[in-house]
Coordinates of C-alpha atoms in Angstrom, one line a residue:
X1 CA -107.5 -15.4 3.4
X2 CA -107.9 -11.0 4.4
X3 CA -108.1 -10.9 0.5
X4 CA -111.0 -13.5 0.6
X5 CA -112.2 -11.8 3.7
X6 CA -112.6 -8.6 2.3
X7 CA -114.0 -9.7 -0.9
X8 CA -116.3 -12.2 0.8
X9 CA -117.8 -11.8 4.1
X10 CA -117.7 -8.2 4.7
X11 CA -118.6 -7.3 1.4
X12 CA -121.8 -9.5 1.5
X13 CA -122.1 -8.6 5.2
X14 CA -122.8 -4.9 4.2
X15 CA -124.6 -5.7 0.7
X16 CA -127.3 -7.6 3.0
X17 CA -127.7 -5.4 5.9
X18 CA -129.3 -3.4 3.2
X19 CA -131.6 -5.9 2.3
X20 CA -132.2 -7.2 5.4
X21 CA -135.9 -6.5 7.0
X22 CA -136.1 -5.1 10.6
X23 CA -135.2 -7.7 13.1
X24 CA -132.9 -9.8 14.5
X25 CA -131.5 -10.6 10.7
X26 CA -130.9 -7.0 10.3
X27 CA -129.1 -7.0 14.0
X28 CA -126.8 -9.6 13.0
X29 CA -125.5 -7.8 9.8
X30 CA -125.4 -4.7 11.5
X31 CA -122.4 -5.5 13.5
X32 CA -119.0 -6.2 11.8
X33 CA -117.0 -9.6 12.3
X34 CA -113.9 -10.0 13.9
X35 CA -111.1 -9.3 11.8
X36 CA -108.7 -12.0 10.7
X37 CA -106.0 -10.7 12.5
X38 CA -107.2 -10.6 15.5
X39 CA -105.8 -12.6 18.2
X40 CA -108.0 -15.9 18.8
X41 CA -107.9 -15.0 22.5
X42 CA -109.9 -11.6 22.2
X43 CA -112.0 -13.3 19.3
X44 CA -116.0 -13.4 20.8
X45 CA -117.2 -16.8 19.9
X46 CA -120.7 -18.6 20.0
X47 CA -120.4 -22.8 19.5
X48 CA -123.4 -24.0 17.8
X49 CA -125.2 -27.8 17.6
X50 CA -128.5 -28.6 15.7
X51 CA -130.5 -31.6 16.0
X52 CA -132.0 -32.2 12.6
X53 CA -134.7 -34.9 11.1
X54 CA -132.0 -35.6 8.8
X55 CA -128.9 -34.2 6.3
X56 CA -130.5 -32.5 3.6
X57 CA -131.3 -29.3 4.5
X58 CA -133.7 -28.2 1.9
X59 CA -136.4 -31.0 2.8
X60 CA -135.5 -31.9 6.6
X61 CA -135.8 -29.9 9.4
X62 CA -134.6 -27.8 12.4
X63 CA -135.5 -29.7 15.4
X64 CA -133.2 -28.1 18.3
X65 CA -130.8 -25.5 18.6
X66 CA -128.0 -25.2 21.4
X67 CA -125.2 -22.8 21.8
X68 CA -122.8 -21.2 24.4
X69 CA -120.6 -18.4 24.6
X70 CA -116.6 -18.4 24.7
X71 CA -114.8 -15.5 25.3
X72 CA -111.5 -15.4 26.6
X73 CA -110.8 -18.6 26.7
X74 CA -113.7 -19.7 29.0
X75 CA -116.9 -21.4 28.2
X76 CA -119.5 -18.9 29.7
X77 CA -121.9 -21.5 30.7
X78 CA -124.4 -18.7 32.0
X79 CA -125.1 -18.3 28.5
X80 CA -126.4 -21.8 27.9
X81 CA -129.3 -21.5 25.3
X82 CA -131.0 -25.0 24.4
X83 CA -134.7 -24.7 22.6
X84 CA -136.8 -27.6 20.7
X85 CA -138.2 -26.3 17.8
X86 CA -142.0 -26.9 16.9
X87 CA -141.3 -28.0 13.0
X88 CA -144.4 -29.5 10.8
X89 CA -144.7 -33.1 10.5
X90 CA -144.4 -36.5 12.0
X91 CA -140.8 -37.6 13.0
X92 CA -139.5 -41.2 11.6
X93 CA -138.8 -43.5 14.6
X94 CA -135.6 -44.2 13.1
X95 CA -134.9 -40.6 14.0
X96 CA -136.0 -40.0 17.3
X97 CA -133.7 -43.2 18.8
X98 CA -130.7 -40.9 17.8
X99 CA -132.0 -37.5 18.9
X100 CA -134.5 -38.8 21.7
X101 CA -137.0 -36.1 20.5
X102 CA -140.4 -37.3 20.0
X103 CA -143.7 -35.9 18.4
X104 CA -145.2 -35.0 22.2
X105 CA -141.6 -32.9 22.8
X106 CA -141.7 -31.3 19.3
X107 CA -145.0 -29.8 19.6
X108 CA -144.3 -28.2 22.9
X109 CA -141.3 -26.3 21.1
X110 CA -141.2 -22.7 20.0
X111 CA -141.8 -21.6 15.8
X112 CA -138.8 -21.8 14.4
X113 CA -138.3 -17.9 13.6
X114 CA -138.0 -17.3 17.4
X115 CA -135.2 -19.7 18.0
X116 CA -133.5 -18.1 14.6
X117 CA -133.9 -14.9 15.8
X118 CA -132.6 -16.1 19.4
X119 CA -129.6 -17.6 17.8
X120 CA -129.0 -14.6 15.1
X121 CA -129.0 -11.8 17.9
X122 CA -126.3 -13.9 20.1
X123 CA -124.1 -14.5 16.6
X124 CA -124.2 -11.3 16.3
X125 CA -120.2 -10.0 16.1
X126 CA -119.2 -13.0 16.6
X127 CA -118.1 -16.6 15.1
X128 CA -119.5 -19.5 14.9
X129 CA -117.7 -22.8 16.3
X130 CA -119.4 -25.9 15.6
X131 CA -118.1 -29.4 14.2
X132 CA -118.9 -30.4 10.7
X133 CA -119.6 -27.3 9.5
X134 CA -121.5 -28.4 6.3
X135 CA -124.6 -29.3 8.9
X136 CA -124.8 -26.1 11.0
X137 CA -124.0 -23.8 7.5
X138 CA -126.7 -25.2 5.4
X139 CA -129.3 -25.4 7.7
X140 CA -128.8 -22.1 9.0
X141 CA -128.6 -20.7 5.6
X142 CA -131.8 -22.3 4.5
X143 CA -133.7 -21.0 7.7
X144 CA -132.3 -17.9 6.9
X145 CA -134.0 -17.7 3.7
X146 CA -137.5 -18.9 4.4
X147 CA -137.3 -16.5 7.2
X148 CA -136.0 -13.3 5.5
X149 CA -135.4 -14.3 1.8
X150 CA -131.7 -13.8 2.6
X151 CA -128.6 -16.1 2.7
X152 CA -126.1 -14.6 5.0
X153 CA -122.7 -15.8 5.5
X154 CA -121.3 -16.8 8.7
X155 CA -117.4 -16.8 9.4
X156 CA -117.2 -20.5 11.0
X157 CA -114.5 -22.3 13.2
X158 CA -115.1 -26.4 12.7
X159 CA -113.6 -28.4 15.1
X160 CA -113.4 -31.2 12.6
X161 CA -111.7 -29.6 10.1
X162 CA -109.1 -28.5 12.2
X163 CA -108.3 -32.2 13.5
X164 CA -108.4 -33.0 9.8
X165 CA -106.0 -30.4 8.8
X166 CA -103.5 -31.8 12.0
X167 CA -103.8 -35.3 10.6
X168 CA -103.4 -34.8 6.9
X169 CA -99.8 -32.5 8.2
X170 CA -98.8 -35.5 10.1
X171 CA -98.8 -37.6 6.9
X172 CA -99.9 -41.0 8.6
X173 CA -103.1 -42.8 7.8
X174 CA -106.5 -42.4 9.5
X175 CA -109.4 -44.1 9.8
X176 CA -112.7 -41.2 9.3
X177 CA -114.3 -42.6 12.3
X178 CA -111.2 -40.7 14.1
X179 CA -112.8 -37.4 13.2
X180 CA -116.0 -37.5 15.4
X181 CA -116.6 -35.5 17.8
X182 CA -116.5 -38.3 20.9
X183 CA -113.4 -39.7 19.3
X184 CA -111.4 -36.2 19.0
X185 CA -112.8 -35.5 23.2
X186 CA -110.6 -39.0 23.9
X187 CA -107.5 -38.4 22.2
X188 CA -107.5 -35.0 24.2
X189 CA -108.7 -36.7 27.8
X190 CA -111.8 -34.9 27.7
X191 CA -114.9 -36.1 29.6
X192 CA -117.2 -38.6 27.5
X193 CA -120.2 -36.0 27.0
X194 CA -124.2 -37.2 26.5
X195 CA -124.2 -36.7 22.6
X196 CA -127.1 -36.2 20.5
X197 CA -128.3 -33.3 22.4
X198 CA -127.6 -29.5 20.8
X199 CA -126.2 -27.8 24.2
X200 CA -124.5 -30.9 25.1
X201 CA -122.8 -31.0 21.9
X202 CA -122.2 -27.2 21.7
X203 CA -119.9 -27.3 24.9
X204 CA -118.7 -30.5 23.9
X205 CA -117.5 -29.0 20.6
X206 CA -116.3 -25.4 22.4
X207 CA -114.1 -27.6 24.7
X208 CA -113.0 -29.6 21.9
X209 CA -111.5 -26.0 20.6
X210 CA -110.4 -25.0 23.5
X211 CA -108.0 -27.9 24.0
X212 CA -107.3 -27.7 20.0
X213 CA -105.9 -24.4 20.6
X214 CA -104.3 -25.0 24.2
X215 CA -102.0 -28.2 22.3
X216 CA -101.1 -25.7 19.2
X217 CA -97.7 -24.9 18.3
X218 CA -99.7 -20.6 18.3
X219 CA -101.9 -21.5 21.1
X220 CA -104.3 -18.3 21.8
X221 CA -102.0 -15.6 20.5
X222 CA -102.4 -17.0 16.9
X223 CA -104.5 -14.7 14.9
X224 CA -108.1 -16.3 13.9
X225 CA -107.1 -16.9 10.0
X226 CA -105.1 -19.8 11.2
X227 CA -108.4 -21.6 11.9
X228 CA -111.1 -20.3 10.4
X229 CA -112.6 -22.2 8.2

């Protein structure tokens, strides 16, 4: 992992920054990430939920961002960021009945290069929690690059994949369904939570870790390699 974190995201960290234009892309490359080693207690995180028009990154679209600070252990809910994003098109009705975004509350959004560049500067020095990473990665990424042209890379903590990793150690069969979010929240006692909404889901997910970490054999002292993704 330090080998593939030296060789990976610092390197392309740095080889970026001087590509990147001035900006909030440039701001996020300009600080360093938190080193591997570093206890997951003193590691700045932001946890991250999109609403999206679908799975496909390259043809759907952005439709809300939430995040929130955790540092320390606590969930600073002060820093609760939740925008709609105004992205081109009509939305399927299929779509909306999940999300409970419609066509009137999309067009009252912000561009989407405002809420990148709101979500880049708070990432910036820190890493990103979110669960099922694949979602949140690709379509940061592909924001990323018809914004700046760029695709950084983003050091990640997925709440999924560490249940995953706990369930595949116990060597007893699961059922995939057993990995959602809402499901994971119940096996640790944790509140049901109003899903389908980005900052609703983004504290969902941070207190998802939180109680991940609190039930590890580590618990905070462990160094972040032992769950990053």
């Amino acid at each position: 992992m330090f080998f593939h974190w030296l060789n990976g995201y610092e390197v392309k960290r740095k080889r970026l920054l001087k590509k990147a234009p001035p900006g909030a892309l440039k701001e996020f490359l300009s600080t360093p990430f938190p080193q591997p080693s570093t206890p997951i207690v003193d590691v700045p995180m932001l946890s991250v939920d999109f609403e999206t028009t679908g799975l496909n990154a390259r043809k759907d679209k952005l439709l809300s961002v939430g995040f929130v600070n955790v540092d320390k252990n606590q969930i600073r809910l002060a820093s609760c960021y939740h925008q709609i994003i105004n992205t081109t098109g009509d939305l399927q009705a299929s779509n909306v009945v999940i999300h409970q975004i419609t066509d009137d509350i999309k067009n009252q959004g912000l561009p989407l290069k405002m809420v990148i560049d709101d979500l880049l500067i708070a990432l910036s020095g820190k890493v990103m929690v979110v669960h099922f990473a694949r979602i949140e990665k690709q379509f940061l990424q592909q924001a990323c690059l018809e914004l700046y042209g760029l695709v950084p890379a983003f050091p990640i903590i997925d709440t999924l994949a560490i249940a995953k990793r706990r369930l595949d150690k116990s060597d007893t069969p699961y059922h995939p369904s057993q990995l959602r979010l809402s499901a994971l929240r119940e096996n640790y006692a944790l509140p049901r939570h109003h899903p389908h909404n980005a900052l609703s889901d983004a504290i969902a997910t941070a207190e998802l870790l939180m109680a991940q970490i609190s039930t590890s054999t580590s618990g905070h002292h462990q160094p972040l390699k032992n769950i990053l993704l």
